[in-house]
Amino acid sequence: MTTSTLNHVAYVLRGNLVTAAAAAGTALLIAVAILGPWITPYDPIASNVSIALQPPSFAHWAGTDQLGRDIASRIIAATRLDLLIAASAVSLSFVVGALIGSLCGYHGGRVDRWIGRVVDILMAFPLFVLAMAMVAALGNRVENIIYATALINLPFYIRFARAEVNVRRNLGWVEAARASGNSHFQVVTHFLLPNILPAMAVQISLNLGWAILNAAGLSFIGLGVQPPTPEWGIMVAEGARHITTGKWWLVAFPGLALMLAVLCFNLLGDGLRDILDPRMRT
Amino acid sequence: MPSSSPRLAWIWAVAVFCCAVIAGPGSADAQTRAETLRQVTANTINTLDPTMAGATREAFGLSMNVYDRLVAFTRKPRGNGYIFEKDKLRGELAESYTVSPDGLKFTFKLKRDAKFHDGTPVTADDVKWSLDRHVSSKSLAASQLATGSLTKPEQFKVIDPYTFEVTLDKPDRFALPNLAIVYAIVFNSKLAKSKATPDDPWAQGWLKDNTAGSGAYTIETFKLGEQIVLKRNEEWTGGIDGKPAPFKRIIMQTVPEAATRASLVEKGDADISIDLAASDVLSLESKGRLKIVSTPQFNAFSLIAFNTKAPPFDNVKVRQAIAAALPYGDLFKAAIFQRGQPLYQGKWASAPETSDFPQAMPVQQDLARAKALLAEAGFANGFETTFSFNVGSAAVSEPIAALTKEALAKIGIKVDVQKVPDAQMSTFINEKKVPFFLEASIAWLPSTDYFFRVFFTGPQRWNYSSWDNAEIASLTDQARFELDPARYDTQTRRMIALAAAEVPAILLWQPNQDAVMAPAIEGYTYWFHRQVDFRDLARKGS
Amino acid sequence: MTTLASISRRTGTRFVSSLPALLGVVVFTFILMRVLPGDPAVFFASGPNAGKAEIEEVRRLMGLDQPLLYQLALYLRDIATGNLGRSLTTGQPVLADIQQRLPASLELTFTALVLALTLALPLGIAAALNPGKLVDHAVRFACTLGVCVPTFVSGLLLIYAFYYLLGWAPDPTGRLDIFAQAPPRITGFLLIDSLIARDGTTGLAAASQLILPAATMALFVLAPLARMTRASMLAVLGSDFIRTADAMGLSRARVVGVYALRNAMLPVLTIAGIVFSTMLGANVLVEKVFSWPGVASYALDALLASDYAPVQGFVLLMASIFVVVNLTIDVLYGIADPRIGIE
């Protein structure tokens, strides 16, 4: 990154407190995810039925759940898993999607048409139902939730990368790269992909939030990660069923954590768009 | 918004939606609410013929109200409700019945004024056709009726239009009760036969979507997966007093969200629900504004099953070790908020005090003993296994799974919890693919030997643990046809003692059925089929 | 060649070229459902005494005893003749079930989309007129907040607030109050049917049932619609012809409300189309929470029961709707901007 870009970033962050806050929030989430096991006040999966379903107190500031587990500890412990699911799913679909998409965009021709067909098929699916069916078929384990989320994101990345590469492939610097003896594959991976990366970063940030919501939705219908693993979506889904009984803390705190994460990723994505495309700010 | 009241704001919002709708004549001559009963359920009714493979429990309950059987179980008061009596029957379509001294012949005298919904009288020919259908057509009925030695059409005989006879090869105390269960319904044979085709001689296709019965209610509208509305049959004669049912109209509606069902009943928009979440029941109980009839499901049980055919659970010591490792009290509290009858911590050691089953078995948490047993079994360092349950039961099963995992970790067993979609769980259980899992089941005709025959012998699905014990097999064969009460008592006590010693499965509890209803609803009865029998219910003061 | 002929030709080509995608969807779903480890026969033969024989019988009835390729061929033949199979969960032909339930889903999704658009357009325009200012940030923040709450949570919260606590909303149990009389079924859309029947009471009842679930869904799709409106408006406002219009002294309201908006609507329309088809397939959770008898909750129940036919039927339906919606947008585009020709 050159100094001028850094200056631009600093300028945008100064001028846009929302994006700055989102960046800070994301940093906080990542810190919690990394430090998770060291900062939980209690063991997130140790039960103590004698103190089940207690409202927030000094000892348990987010209350306890049906098994007497500390909700605050579970939320903290879940951060790592949730970010892991979101990040793995999104990077998987990004890597595969960008590669396939840019090769299609670069080559065109028959391969492009065939892959376009496959993408059309994927796009035509009701995506959440596709994710449900995949998890149901492969078993509800973390890796399958990641694969399902990655698959339903894939077509967007392929299309995006294809379109971006398509407009660049005949530009002068690409011609130059080719002329200086790079293979086609090298041109794509070394020159074109890095060039479209910034544009795709926006999509990535937005998708991270979406992946977390997707996992939460799967949890709600019983296709989430396996108990007793703490995960925001499952905690929210279980807590939501207690809404009418007045046990608000079961849904409120995990819900806030989930909202915070999705909000940060979304606002960050918007902010990135502003940084990368100053025109949009007019 | 120009309005000040929020209520008005709402109406405004609605009005914006329908600005195009020109107010017409008022609809729905409001059916008198007091004469209508509205039940909300989680599941749907998927067929009007309860014998169809795949019929849901709600479809069973419905058929009790739309059809009649020859006989019916009676009920007795329990707490603020009623409970069915498995050993006392009364005539439903039959005015009276006699049993021959050798127990081989049952003679039924039919009520002369009983009529089907289309007005044709109920005759012995209808009964014969219906029972022939149950034992010969491909349906769920045949295998159930076989548990009462009712297997072939030759056993059913029409003596005259109002006299009907059933004969057995061997005296079987389950024969008569089997004529009172959900499947033994009597069809209007003329109507059904007119809808039969050469491919479908028993009109199974037609009866799935239509009814041909004589029961207390007829079907007014049926929207699959949404709701069903029943209308009272004013000509019904099957009741104890021969009078029509108290409610004129019944609405049964599917509401998948448990919290919503609870709100509906609490606000008085629905009159009754029997499948609320335990936590909602607790909170409604503490508010004290509704009537809650809690009945331990004495013909059902929740259990943890092992695959006793494969290692490590083929080793009785491993099973005993696990039985000694579980925190029963915590499980009971966390999973069902202690709303039920525990089946653990029985006060006996080797010989049970009664011959009732299910009863509390002599197991309790003793980690030292568990560790010792595991070491004796050759697993001093523990082992790894999976523990499975179905998604549909997650509210109850997840706490059990989490606590089981935690408790077994203490004796070195590493458990991987697997929550599986319901259909997959059924397959896994049927194909004996899961080593260690949670299940709940029910016997319609609860007798000790029946329980053991169904749940602990043979290769069928319901023998969850695939338990294969020669002595149990021979005991169940003997007890099935045993007429001497003393000998039956000895045989069944032996079965229970064997189950306690061998631990083919760990019995947990009999959960309560919590029927939550408006305070004015009276007469709620817990039936063997665990559904609401609308014929019992009335609204006080109307 | 006239514009009309060009459009219809283009539509035809596009339609034919989308057929392989539909076939792919059908085959892929078919295989995916067969990979499910659940055996529907076991699940559906679950009477207290169902044995091996009963299970085999169900399997035979479902055609599950045949080789997979043969089953697929049969299924494709059935689809060609308009037969989507039979649901074991409901016991009805899938086509009948879908016909029964699709209007419910469509009505809900349309209402939600209209609701979302009526909010998103003004918000997006307001943001575009004040780029970088407080209004812009506030709009963006508010819309983003809507996307952050899972629909099942916002739905349950809305029920809790408006039904349970305040008592303004009717009970959240489906499309029509249980004691209200449904209008004679003509289109299956309750609002339209009650309009035809000139039955205001029922129309009102149906509309009040619609508000909460529609609001839940609208909240979730507000962000993409408002964002696209803003971006598209910004682009148009910066273009030459707007500057010209401004320079000619036309009123600001006229320039923005008529010239800019008309031109900015095309991309918004595209997004609305995409949002509509995704919403229709993705409102599983909303339908569950509000006991809405739509197609998505139907597919979910079938999926959990390993009931193949309804899931396959649902996916095919959604894919077809996706194709049709895309075609419609295409045609509208063609009408709005005749320069767009065949690729």
mmCIF file of C-alpha atoms in Angstrom, chain A residues 136-137, chain B residues 307 388-391 420-435 437-439 459-464 466, chain C residues 33-46 52 55-56 58-59 62 64 88 302-308:
data_model
loop_
_atom_site.group_PDB
_atom_site.id
_atom_site.type_symbol
_atom_site.label_atom_id
_atom_site.label_comp_id
_atom_site.label_asym_id
_atom_site.label_seq_id
_atom_site.Cartn_x
_atom_site.Cartn_y
_atom_site.Cartn_z
ATOM 1 C CA ALA A 136 -29.181 -32.578 5.791
ATOM 2 C CA ALA A 137 -27.564 -34.870 3.239
ATOM 3 C CA ASN B 307 -26.667 -51.374 20.337
ATOM 4 C CA SER B 388 -27.633 -39.519 18.653
ATOM 5 C CA PHE B 389 -31.061 -37.970 18.850
ATOM 6 C CA ASN B 390 -33.562 -36.523 16.381
ATOM 7 C CA VAL B 391 -33.962 -32.830 15.564
ATOM 8 C CA VAL B 420 -29.992 -35.975 13.170
ATOM 9 C CA PRO B 421 -33.064 -35.045 11.076
ATOM 10 C CA ASP B 422 -36.052 -37.156 12.080
ATOM 11 C CA ALA B 423 -36.290 -39.286 8.957
ATOM 12 C CA GLN B 424 -32.605 -40.119 9.118
ATOM 13 C CA MET B 425 -32.880 -41.036 12.786
ATOM 14 C CA SER B 426 -35.733 -43.435 11.983
ATOM 15 C CA THR B 427 -33.569 -45.069 9.336
ATOM 16 C CA PHE B 428 -30.543 -45.318 11.586
ATOM 17 C CA ILE B 429 -32.586 -46.912 14.344
ATOM 18 C CA ASN B 430 -34.306 -49.297 12.008
ATOM 19 C CA GLU B 431 -31.053 -50.373 10.425
ATOM 20 C CA LYS B 432 -29.349 -50.514 13.826
ATOM 21 C CA LYS B 433 -26.712 -48.052 12.684
ATOM 22 C CA VAL B 434 -26.448 -45.988 15.857
ATOM 23 C CA PRO B 435 -24.570 -47.411 18.856
ATOM 24 C CA PHE B 437 -28.970 -42.985 21.348
ATOM 25 C CA LEU B 438 -31.994 -41.368 22.878
ATOM 26 C CA GLU B 439 -35.514 -42.451 22.062
ATOM 27 C CA PRO B 459 -35.427 -58.057 15.178
ATOM 28 C CA GLN B 460 -38.026 -55.282 14.766
ATOM 29 C CA ARG B 461 -37.349 -51.584 14.986
ATOM 30 C CA TRP B 462 -38.867 -51.205 18.439
ATOM 31 C CA ASN B 463 -36.265 -53.461 20.008
ATOM 32 C CA TYR B 464 -34.032 -50.412 20.054
ATOM 33 C CA SER B 466 -31.396 -55.268 19.598
ATOM 34 C CA MET C 33 -32.302 -36.019 -2.268
ATOM 35 C CA ARG C 34 -31.110 -39.563 -2.920
ATOM 36 C CA VAL C 35 -27.897 -38.825 -1.017
ATOM 37 C CA LEU C 36 -29.923 -38.013 2.113
ATOM 38 C CA PRO C 37 -29.209 -40.849 4.510
ATOM 39 C CA GLY C 38 -32.839 -41.052 5.627
ATOM 40 C CA ASP C 39 -34.996 -43.778 4.177
ATOM 41 C CA PRO C 40 -38.440 -42.246 3.705
ATOM 42 C CA ALA C 41 -40.016 -45.687 3.759
ATOM 43 C CA VAL C 42 -38.862 -46.307 7.312
ATOM 44 C CA PHE C 43 -40.005 -42.910 8.464
ATOM 45 C CA PHE C 44 -43.441 -43.253 6.980
ATOM 46 C CA ALA C 45 -44.072 -46.814 8.074
ATOM 47 C CA SER C 46 -43.748 -45.751 11.677
ATOM 48 C CA LYS C 52 -40.059 -55.145 7.638
ATOM 49 C CA ILE C 55 -41.497 -50.846 5.204
ATOM 50 C CA GLU C 56 -40.957 -52.852 2.007
ATOM 51 C CA VAL C 58 -43.992 -48.321 1.401
ATOM 52 C CA ARG C 59 -40.719 -48.565 -0.481
ATOM 53 C CA MET C 62 -42.658 -45.024 -3.639
ATOM 54 C CA LEU C 64 -37.627 -46.813 -4.213
ATOM 55 C CA LEU C 88 -45.996 -38.660 1.727
ATOM 56 C CA ALA C 302 -40.649 -32.539 3.451
ATOM 57 C CA LEU C 303 -36.885 -32.177 3.556
ATOM 58 C CA LEU C 304 -36.686 -33.096 7.236
ATOM 59 C CA ALA C 305 -38.889 -36.091 6.549
ATOM 60 C CA SER C 306 -36.753 -37.177 3.552
ATOM 61 C CA ASP C 307 -39.939 -36.842 1.512
ATOM 62 C CA TYR C 308 -38.348 -36.458 -1.917
#
